[in-house]
Amino acid sequence: TYPKDQPNCDPPATHAHAREFDPNILHDVLIIGGGCIGGSIARELSRYSLKTTLLERDDDVTQGATKANSGIVHSGYDDKPGSLQAKFCWKGNQTFSSLDKELKFGFKRNGSLVLATSDADIEHLNHLYQQGSENG
């Protein structure tokens, strides 16, 4: 149940597939957050024989930060070479084509355009190009 006397607390989801969390049920995995990452984790774990539960505070999935996502699939040219962000950005970028073949969400590689309007910008553009080359 939810605290009805608190004005900032939304009621539980009303979707037919949504259920209140029962702490008496044993879960192998509990995923907190039904955004892009939580949903991806749940999808991947669905391939295994696990009792997985996804908790979302809103009345539907993808209503938080994911909802405001611009939809950009980053190529990794802006990430510091050797960092975990660079490693996972490139790896994640490479999965979109195969995910689209499987899930048919309409992914299209349309590239990226970075403009330089001054000598300093050109220097920075060369730096980004070098980083992108190092990152894959």
Short mmCIF file of N, CA and C in Angstrom, two decimals:
data_model
loop_
_atom_site.label_atom_id
_atom_site.label_comp_id
_atom_site.label_asym_id
_atom_site.label_seq_id
_atom_site.Cartn_x
_atom_site.Cartn_y
_atom_site.Cartn_z
N THR A 1 0.84 -1.18 0.00
CA THR A 1 0.00 0.00 0.00
C THR A 1 0.88 1.23 0.00
N TYR A 2 0.30 2.35 -0.35
CA TYR A 2 1.05 3.60 -0.38
C TYR A 2 0.43 4.56 0.63
N PRO A 3 1.20 5.49 1.10
CA PRO A 3 0.68 6.43 2.11
C PRO A 3 -0.28 7.44 1.48
N LYS A 4 -1.57 7.23 1.65
CA LYS A 4 -2.60 8.08 1.05
C LYS A 4 -2.58 9.50 1.61
N ASP A 5 -2.03 9.67 2.81
CA ASP A 5 -2.05 10.98 3.43
C ASP A 5 -0.88 11.87 2.98
N GLN A 6 -0.01 11.37 2.10
CA GLN A 6 1.12 12.17 1.62
C GLN A 6 0.79 12.67 0.22
N PRO A 7 0.67 13.98 0.03
CA PRO A 7 0.24 14.54 -1.25
C PRO A 7 1.22 14.29 -2.40
N ASN A 8 2.49 14.08 -2.13
CA ASN A 8 3.47 13.89 -3.20
C ASN A 8 3.69 12.42 -3.55
N CYS A 9 2.87 11.56 -3.05
CA CYS A 9 3.04 10.13 -3.29
C CYS A 9 1.95 9.67 -4.26
N ASP A 10 2.36 9.16 -5.40
CA ASP A 10 1.41 8.69 -6.41
C ASP A 10 0.85 7.32 -6.03
N PRO A 11 -0.37 7.04 -6.43
CA PRO A 11 -0.92 5.71 -6.18
C PRO A 11 -0.20 4.66 -7.02
N PRO A 12 -0.33 3.40 -6.67
CA PRO A 12 0.33 2.36 -7.45
C PRO A 12 -0.22 2.31 -8.87
N ALA A 13 0.55 1.71 -9.76
CA ALA A 13 0.16 1.61 -11.17
C ALA A 13 -1.18 0.90 -11.33
N THR A 14 -1.91 1.31 -12.34
CA THR A 14 -3.21 0.71 -12.58
C THR A 14 -3.20 -0.21 -13.80
N HIS A 15 -2.05 -0.38 -14.42
CA HIS A 15 -1.97 -1.27 -15.58
C HIS A 15 -2.28 -2.70 -15.16
N ALA A 16 -2.87 -3.45 -16.07
CA ALA A 16 -3.27 -4.82 -15.77
C ALA A 16 -2.08 -5.69 -15.39
N HIS A 17 -0.91 -5.44 -16.00
CA HIS A 17 0.27 -6.27 -15.73
C HIS A 17 1.04 -5.82 -14.50
N ALA A 18 0.70 -4.69 -13.94
CA ALA A 18 1.44 -4.18 -12.78
C ALA A 18 0.86 -4.75 -11.49
N ARG A 19 1.76 -5.08 -10.58
CA ARG A 19 1.35 -5.59 -9.27
C ARG A 19 2.15 -4.87 -8.20
N GLU A 20 1.58 -4.79 -7.03
CA GLU A 20 2.34 -4.24 -5.92
C GLU A 20 3.44 -5.22 -5.55
N PHE A 21 4.56 -4.70 -5.11
CA PHE A 21 5.68 -5.52 -4.69
C PHE A 21 5.33 -6.26 -3.42
N ASP A 22 5.56 -7.57 -3.42
CA ASP A 22 5.31 -8.40 -2.24
C ASP A 22 6.65 -8.81 -1.66
N PRO A 23 7.04 -8.24 -0.52
CA PRO A 23 8.35 -8.56 0.07
C PRO A 23 8.44 -9.99 0.58
N ASN A 24 7.32 -10.70 0.64
CA ASN A 24 7.33 -12.08 1.11
C ASN A 24 7.69 -13.08 0.02
N ILE A 25 7.76 -12.61 -1.21
CA ILE A 25 8.15 -13.49 -2.32
C ILE A 25 9.66 -13.40 -2.50
N LEU A 26 10.28 -14.55 -2.63
CA LEU A 26 11.73 -14.59 -2.83
C LEU A 26 12.04 -14.25 -4.29
N HIS A 27 12.92 -13.29 -4.48
CA HIS A 27 13.34 -12.85 -5.81
C HIS A 27 14.81 -13.17 -5.99
N ASP A 28 15.18 -13.64 -7.17
CA ASP A 28 16.60 -13.82 -7.47
C ASP A 28 17.24 -12.47 -7.74
N VAL A 29 16.50 -11.63 -8.48
CA VAL A 29 17.02 -10.32 -8.87
C VAL A 29 15.91 -9.29 -8.71
N LEU A 30 16.25 -8.17 -8.13
CA LEU A 30 15.33 -7.05 -8.02
C LEU A 30 15.96 -5.87 -8.75
N ILE A 31 15.31 -5.40 -9.80
CA ILE A 31 15.80 -4.28 -10.59
C ILE A 31 15.01 -3.05 -10.17
N ILE A 32 15.70 -2.01 -9.79
CA ILE A 32 15.03 -0.78 -9.35
C ILE A 32 15.16 0.24 -10.47
N GLY A 33 14.03 0.57 -11.07
CA GLY A 33 13.98 1.56 -12.15
C GLY A 33 13.65 0.92 -13.48
N GLY A 34 12.57 1.38 -14.08
CA GLY A 34 12.10 0.83 -15.35
C GLY A 34 12.40 1.72 -16.53
N GLY A 35 13.57 2.32 -16.52
CA GLY A 35 13.99 3.13 -17.66
C GLY A 35 14.73 2.27 -18.67
N CYS A 36 15.49 2.92 -19.48
CA CYS A 36 16.25 2.24 -20.54
C CYS A 36 17.20 1.18 -19.97
N ILE A 37 17.92 1.53 -18.95
CA ILE A 37 18.89 0.60 -18.38
C ILE A 37 18.19 -0.53 -17.63
N GLY A 38 17.23 -0.19 -16.76
CA GLY A 38 16.50 -1.22 -16.03
C GLY A 38 15.78 -2.18 -16.96
N GLY A 39 15.15 -1.63 -18.00
CA GLY A 39 14.47 -2.48 -18.97
C GLY A 39 15.44 -3.38 -19.73
N SER A 40 16.59 -2.85 -20.06
CA SER A 40 17.60 -3.66 -20.77
C SER A 40 18.12 -4.78 -19.89
N ILE A 41 18.33 -4.48 -18.62
CA ILE A 41 18.78 -5.51 -17.68
C ILE A 41 17.71 -6.59 -17.55
N ALA A 42 16.45 -6.17 -17.40
CA ALA A 42 15.35 -7.14 -17.28
C ALA A 42 15.25 -8.00 -18.54
N ARG A 43 15.40 -7.40 -19.69
CA ARG A 43 15.34 -8.16 -20.95
C ARG A 43 16.45 -9.20 -21.00
N GLU A 44 17.65 -8.80 -20.66
CA GLU A 44 18.77 -9.73 -20.70
C GLU A 44 18.58 -10.87 -19.69
N LEU A 45 18.13 -10.53 -18.48
CA LEU A 45 17.94 -11.56 -17.46
C LEU A 45 16.77 -12.49 -17.78
N SER A 46 15.85 -12.07 -18.64
CA SER A 46 14.71 -12.92 -19.02
C SER A 46 15.16 -14.16 -19.79
N ARG A 47 16.40 -14.18 -20.23
CA ARG A 47 16.94 -15.33 -20.95
C ARG A 47 17.34 -16.47 -20.01
N TYR A 48 17.31 -16.18 -18.71
CA TYR A 48 17.73 -17.15 -17.72
C TYR A 48 16.56 -17.54 -16.82
N SER A 49 16.70 -18.64 -16.15
CA SER A 49 15.65 -19.10 -15.23
C SER A 49 15.81 -18.41 -13.88
N LEU A 50 15.41 -17.14 -13.86
CA LEU A 50 15.51 -16.34 -12.65
C LEU A 50 14.15 -15.73 -12.34
N LYS A 51 13.86 -15.58 -11.07
CA LYS A 51 12.66 -14.85 -10.66
C LYS A 51 13.10 -13.39 -10.54
N THR A 52 12.76 -12.64 -11.57
CA THR A 52 13.20 -11.25 -11.66
C THR A 52 12.02 -10.31 -11.52
N THR A 53 12.20 -9.27 -10.72
CA THR A 53 11.17 -8.27 -10.53
C THR A 53 11.76 -6.91 -10.84
N LEU A 54 11.02 -6.11 -11.60
CA LEU A 54 11.41 -4.75 -11.91
C LEU A 54 10.47 -3.80 -11.16
N LEU A 55 11.04 -2.93 -10.34
CA LEU A 55 10.25 -1.94 -9.61
C LEU A 55 10.38 -0.58 -10.30
N GLU A 56 9.26 0.06 -10.51
CA GLU A 56 9.25 1.39 -11.10
C GLU A 56 8.36 2.28 -10.25
N ARG A 57 8.83 3.46 -9.90
CA ARG A 57 8.06 4.35 -9.04
C ARG A 57 6.91 5.03 -9.77
N ASP A 58 7.01 5.21 -11.08
CA ASP A 58 5.96 5.86 -11.84
C ASP A 58 4.91 4.86 -12.28
N ASP A 59 3.87 5.34 -12.91
CA ASP A 59 2.77 4.46 -13.31
C ASP A 59 3.04 3.71 -14.62
N ASP A 60 4.21 3.93 -15.20
CA ASP A 60 4.61 3.19 -16.40
C ASP A 60 6.13 3.25 -16.50
N VAL A 61 6.71 2.40 -17.31
CA VAL A 61 8.16 2.41 -17.50
C VAL A 61 8.56 3.60 -18.38
N THR A 62 9.81 3.92 -18.38
CA THR A 62 10.43 5.00 -19.18
C THR A 62 9.82 6.37 -18.93
N GLN A 63 9.42 6.66 -17.70
CA GLN A 63 8.83 7.95 -17.41
C GLN A 63 9.78 8.92 -16.71
N GLY A 64 10.99 8.45 -16.38
CA GLY A 64 11.97 9.31 -15.70
C GLY A 64 12.94 9.92 -16.69
N ALA A 65 14.23 9.75 -16.41
CA ALA A 65 15.27 10.33 -17.27
C ALA A 65 15.20 9.78 -18.69
N THR A 66 14.83 8.52 -18.83
CA THR A 66 14.74 7.92 -20.17
C THR A 66 13.73 8.67 -21.04
N LYS A 67 12.67 9.14 -20.45
CA LYS A 67 11.63 9.85 -21.20
C LYS A 67 12.20 11.11 -21.86
N ALA A 68 13.15 11.75 -21.20
CA ALA A 68 13.73 12.98 -21.72
C ALA A 68 14.97 12.73 -22.57
N ASN A 69 15.30 11.47 -22.80
CA ASN A 69 16.47 11.12 -23.59
C ASN A 69 16.32 11.62 -25.02
N SER A 70 17.37 12.16 -25.57
CA SER A 70 17.32 12.70 -26.94
C SER A 70 17.41 11.61 -28.01
N GLY A 71 17.73 10.40 -27.62
CA GLY A 71 17.80 9.31 -28.59
C GLY A 71 19.13 9.22 -29.31
N ILE A 72 20.12 9.95 -28.87
CA ILE A 72 21.43 9.92 -29.51
C ILE A 72 22.17 8.66 -29.08
N VAL A 73 22.73 7.94 -30.05
CA VAL A 73 23.61 6.81 -29.76
C VAL A 73 25.03 7.35 -29.94
N HIS A 74 25.70 7.55 -28.83
CA HIS A 74 27.01 8.18 -28.86
C HIS A 74 28.05 7.28 -29.52
N SER A 75 28.94 7.91 -30.28
CA SER A 75 29.96 7.14 -31.00
C SER A 75 31.24 6.98 -30.22
N GLY A 76 31.44 7.76 -29.17
CA GLY A 76 32.60 7.58 -28.32
C GLY A 76 33.75 8.53 -28.58
N TYR A 77 33.58 9.49 -29.48
CA TYR A 77 34.70 10.39 -29.76
C TYR A 77 34.93 11.41 -28.65
N ASP A 78 33.98 11.57 -27.77
CA ASP A 78 34.10 12.57 -26.70
C ASP A 78 34.55 11.96 -25.37
N ASP A 79 34.78 10.66 -25.36
CA ASP A 79 35.16 9.98 -24.11
C ASP A 79 36.68 9.83 -24.01
N LYS A 80 37.17 9.95 -22.79
CA LYS A 80 38.61 9.83 -22.56
C LYS A 80 39.07 8.42 -22.91
N PRO A 81 40.04 8.29 -23.82
CA PRO A 81 40.54 6.96 -24.20
C PRO A 81 41.00 6.15 -22.99
N GLY A 82 40.64 4.88 -22.98
CA GLY A 82 41.02 3.99 -21.90
C GLY A 82 40.04 3.99 -20.73
N SER A 83 39.09 4.91 -20.72
CA SER A 83 38.14 4.98 -19.62
C SER A 83 37.04 3.92 -19.80
N LEU A 84 36.38 3.59 -18.71
CA LEU A 84 35.26 2.66 -18.80
C LEU A 84 34.15 3.24 -19.68
N GLN A 85 33.96 4.55 -19.60
CA GLN A 85 32.93 5.19 -20.42
C GLN A 85 33.24 4.98 -21.90
N ALA A 86 34.48 5.14 -22.30
CA ALA A 86 34.86 4.93 -23.70
C ALA A 86 34.64 3.48 -24.10
N LYS A 87 35.03 2.56 -23.24
CA LYS A 87 34.90 1.13 -23.52
C LYS A 87 33.43 0.75 -23.71
N PHE A 88 32.59 1.16 -22.77
CA PHE A 88 31.18 0.74 -22.83
C PHE A 88 30.38 1.55 -23.84
N CYS A 89 30.78 2.78 -24.10
CA CYS A 89 30.10 3.58 -25.12
C CYS A 89 30.25 2.91 -26.47
N TRP A 90 31.45 2.52 -26.82
CA TRP A 90 31.69 1.88 -28.11
C TRP A 90 30.98 0.54 -28.21
N LYS A 91 31.09 -0.24 -27.15
CA LYS A 91 30.45 -1.56 -27.14
C LYS A 91 28.93 -1.40 -27.26
N GLY A 92 28.35 -0.47 -26.52
CA GLY A 92 26.92 -0.23 -26.60
C GLY A 92 26.50 0.25 -27.97
N ASN A 93 27.29 1.13 -28.55
CA ASN A 93 27.01 1.64 -29.89
C ASN A 93 26.91 0.50 -30.89
N GLN A 94 27.80 -0.47 -30.77
CA GLN A 94 27.85 -1.57 -31.72
C GLN A 94 26.70 -2.56 -31.58
N THR A 95 25.97 -2.52 -30.48
CA THR A 95 24.86 -3.46 -30.28
C THR A 95 23.56 -3.00 -30.92
N PHE A 96 23.44 -1.73 -31.28
CA PHE A 96 22.16 -1.21 -31.74
C PHE A 96 21.66 -1.85 -33.03
N SER A 97 22.53 -2.12 -33.98
CA SER A 97 22.07 -2.73 -35.24
C SER A 97 21.47 -4.11 -35.01
N SER A 98 22.13 -4.94 -34.21
CA SER A 98 21.60 -6.27 -33.94
C SER A 98 20.34 -6.21 -33.09
N LEU A 99 20.27 -5.27 -32.14
CA LEU A 99 19.06 -5.10 -31.35
C LEU A 99 17.88 -4.69 -32.24
N ASP A 100 18.15 -3.83 -33.20
CA ASP A 100 17.08 -3.39 -34.09
C ASP A 100 16.58 -4.54 -34.97
N LYS A 101 17.47 -5.40 -35.40
CA LYS A 101 17.05 -6.57 -36.18
C LYS A 101 16.12 -7.46 -35.37
N GLU A 102 16.42 -7.58 -34.08
CA GLU A 102 15.63 -8.44 -33.21
C GLU A 102 14.33 -7.77 -32.75
N LEU A 103 14.40 -6.49 -32.37
CA LEU A 103 13.25 -5.81 -31.76
C LEU A 103 12.49 -4.88 -32.72
N LYS A 104 13.11 -4.56 -33.85
CA LYS A 104 12.49 -3.71 -34.88
C LYS A 104 11.96 -2.38 -34.33
N PHE A 105 12.87 -1.59 -33.76
CA PHE A 105 12.47 -0.28 -33.24
C PHE A 105 12.86 0.86 -34.16
N GLY A 106 13.38 0.55 -35.34
CA GLY A 106 13.64 1.58 -36.35
C GLY A 106 14.94 2.33 -36.19
N PHE A 107 15.99 1.64 -35.76
CA PHE A 107 17.29 2.28 -35.59
C PHE A 107 17.90 2.59 -36.95
N LYS A 108 18.45 3.77 -37.06
CA LYS A 108 19.12 4.19 -38.30
C LYS A 108 20.38 4.95 -37.94
N ARG A 109 21.49 4.53 -38.51
CA ARG A 109 22.75 5.25 -38.30
C ARG A 109 22.76 6.45 -39.23
N ASN A 110 22.66 7.63 -38.63
CA ASN A 110 22.66 8.83 -39.46
C ASN A 110 23.86 9.72 -39.23
N GLY A 111 24.81 9.23 -38.46
CA GLY A 111 26.06 9.95 -38.28
C GLY A 111 25.99 11.08 -37.28
N SER A 112 27.05 11.83 -37.24
CA SER A 112 27.19 12.94 -36.31
C SER A 112 27.92 14.06 -37.02
N LEU A 113 27.55 15.27 -36.71
CA LEU A 113 28.19 16.42 -37.33
C LEU A 113 28.71 17.33 -36.23
N VAL A 114 30.02 17.57 -36.24
CA VAL A 114 30.64 18.47 -35.28
C VAL A 114 31.28 19.59 -36.09
N LEU A 115 30.89 20.81 -35.81
CA LEU A 115 31.36 21.96 -36.59
C LEU A 115 32.48 22.71 -35.88
N ALA A 116 33.38 23.25 -36.68
CA ALA A 116 34.45 24.09 -36.17
C ALA A 116 34.34 25.44 -36.87
N THR A 117 34.30 26.51 -36.09
CA THR A 117 34.15 27.85 -36.66
C THR A 117 35.33 28.77 -36.34
N SER A 118 36.33 28.23 -35.68
CA SER A 118 37.52 29.03 -35.35
C SER A 118 38.73 28.10 -35.30
N ASP A 119 39.90 28.69 -35.23
CA ASP A 119 41.12 27.88 -35.12
C ASP A 119 41.10 27.04 -33.85
N ALA A 120 40.59 27.59 -32.76
CA ALA A 120 40.50 26.84 -31.50
C ALA A 120 39.53 25.66 -31.66
N ASP A 121 38.43 25.90 -32.37
CA ASP A 121 37.47 24.81 -32.63
C ASP A 121 38.10 23.71 -33.47
N ILE A 122 38.90 24.11 -34.46
CA ILE A 122 39.56 23.12 -35.33
C ILE A 122 40.53 22.28 -34.51
N GLU A 123 41.24 22.93 -33.60
CA GLU A 123 42.15 22.20 -32.71
C GLU A 123 41.37 21.20 -31.86
N HIS A 124 40.24 21.64 -31.33
CA HIS A 124 39.40 20.75 -30.51
C HIS A 124 38.82 19.63 -31.37
N LEU A 125 38.43 19.94 -32.58
CA LEU A 125 37.90 18.93 -33.50
C LEU A 125 38.95 17.86 -33.80
N ASN A 126 40.19 18.27 -33.99
CA ASN A 126 41.27 17.30 -34.20
C ASN A 126 41.47 16.43 -32.97
N HIS A 127 41.33 17.03 -31.79
CA HIS A 127 41.43 16.28 -30.53
C HIS A 127 40.32 15.23 -30.45
N LEU A 128 39.08 15.62 -30.78
CA LEU A 128 37.96 14.68 -30.77
C LEU A 128 38.18 13.55 -31.78
N TYR A 129 38.70 13.90 -32.94
CA TYR A 129 38.98 12.88 -33.97
C TYR A 129 40.00 11.86 -33.44
N GLN A 130 41.05 12.35 -32.80
CA GLN A 130 42.08 11.47 -32.24
C GLN A 130 41.49 10.56 -31.16
N GLN A 131 40.69 11.14 -30.28
CA GLN A 131 40.05 10.34 -29.22
C GLN A 131 39.15 9.27 -29.84
N GLY A 132 38.35 9.68 -30.82
CA GLY A 132 37.46 8.72 -31.48
C GLY A 132 38.22 7.59 -32.13
N SER A 133 39.33 7.90 -32.74
CA SER A 133 40.18 6.86 -33.37
C SER A 133 40.72 5.91 -32.32
N GLU A 134 41.16 6.44 -31.20
CA GLU A 134 41.68 5.59 -30.12
C GLU A 134 40.59 4.73 -29.50
N ASN A 135 39.37 5.24 -29.46
CA ASN A 135 38.26 4.52 -28.83
C ASN A 135 37.60 3.49 -29.74
N GLY A 136 37.99 3.49 -30.99
CA GLY A 136 37.43 2.47 -31.89
C GLY A 136 36.63 3.04 -33.01
#
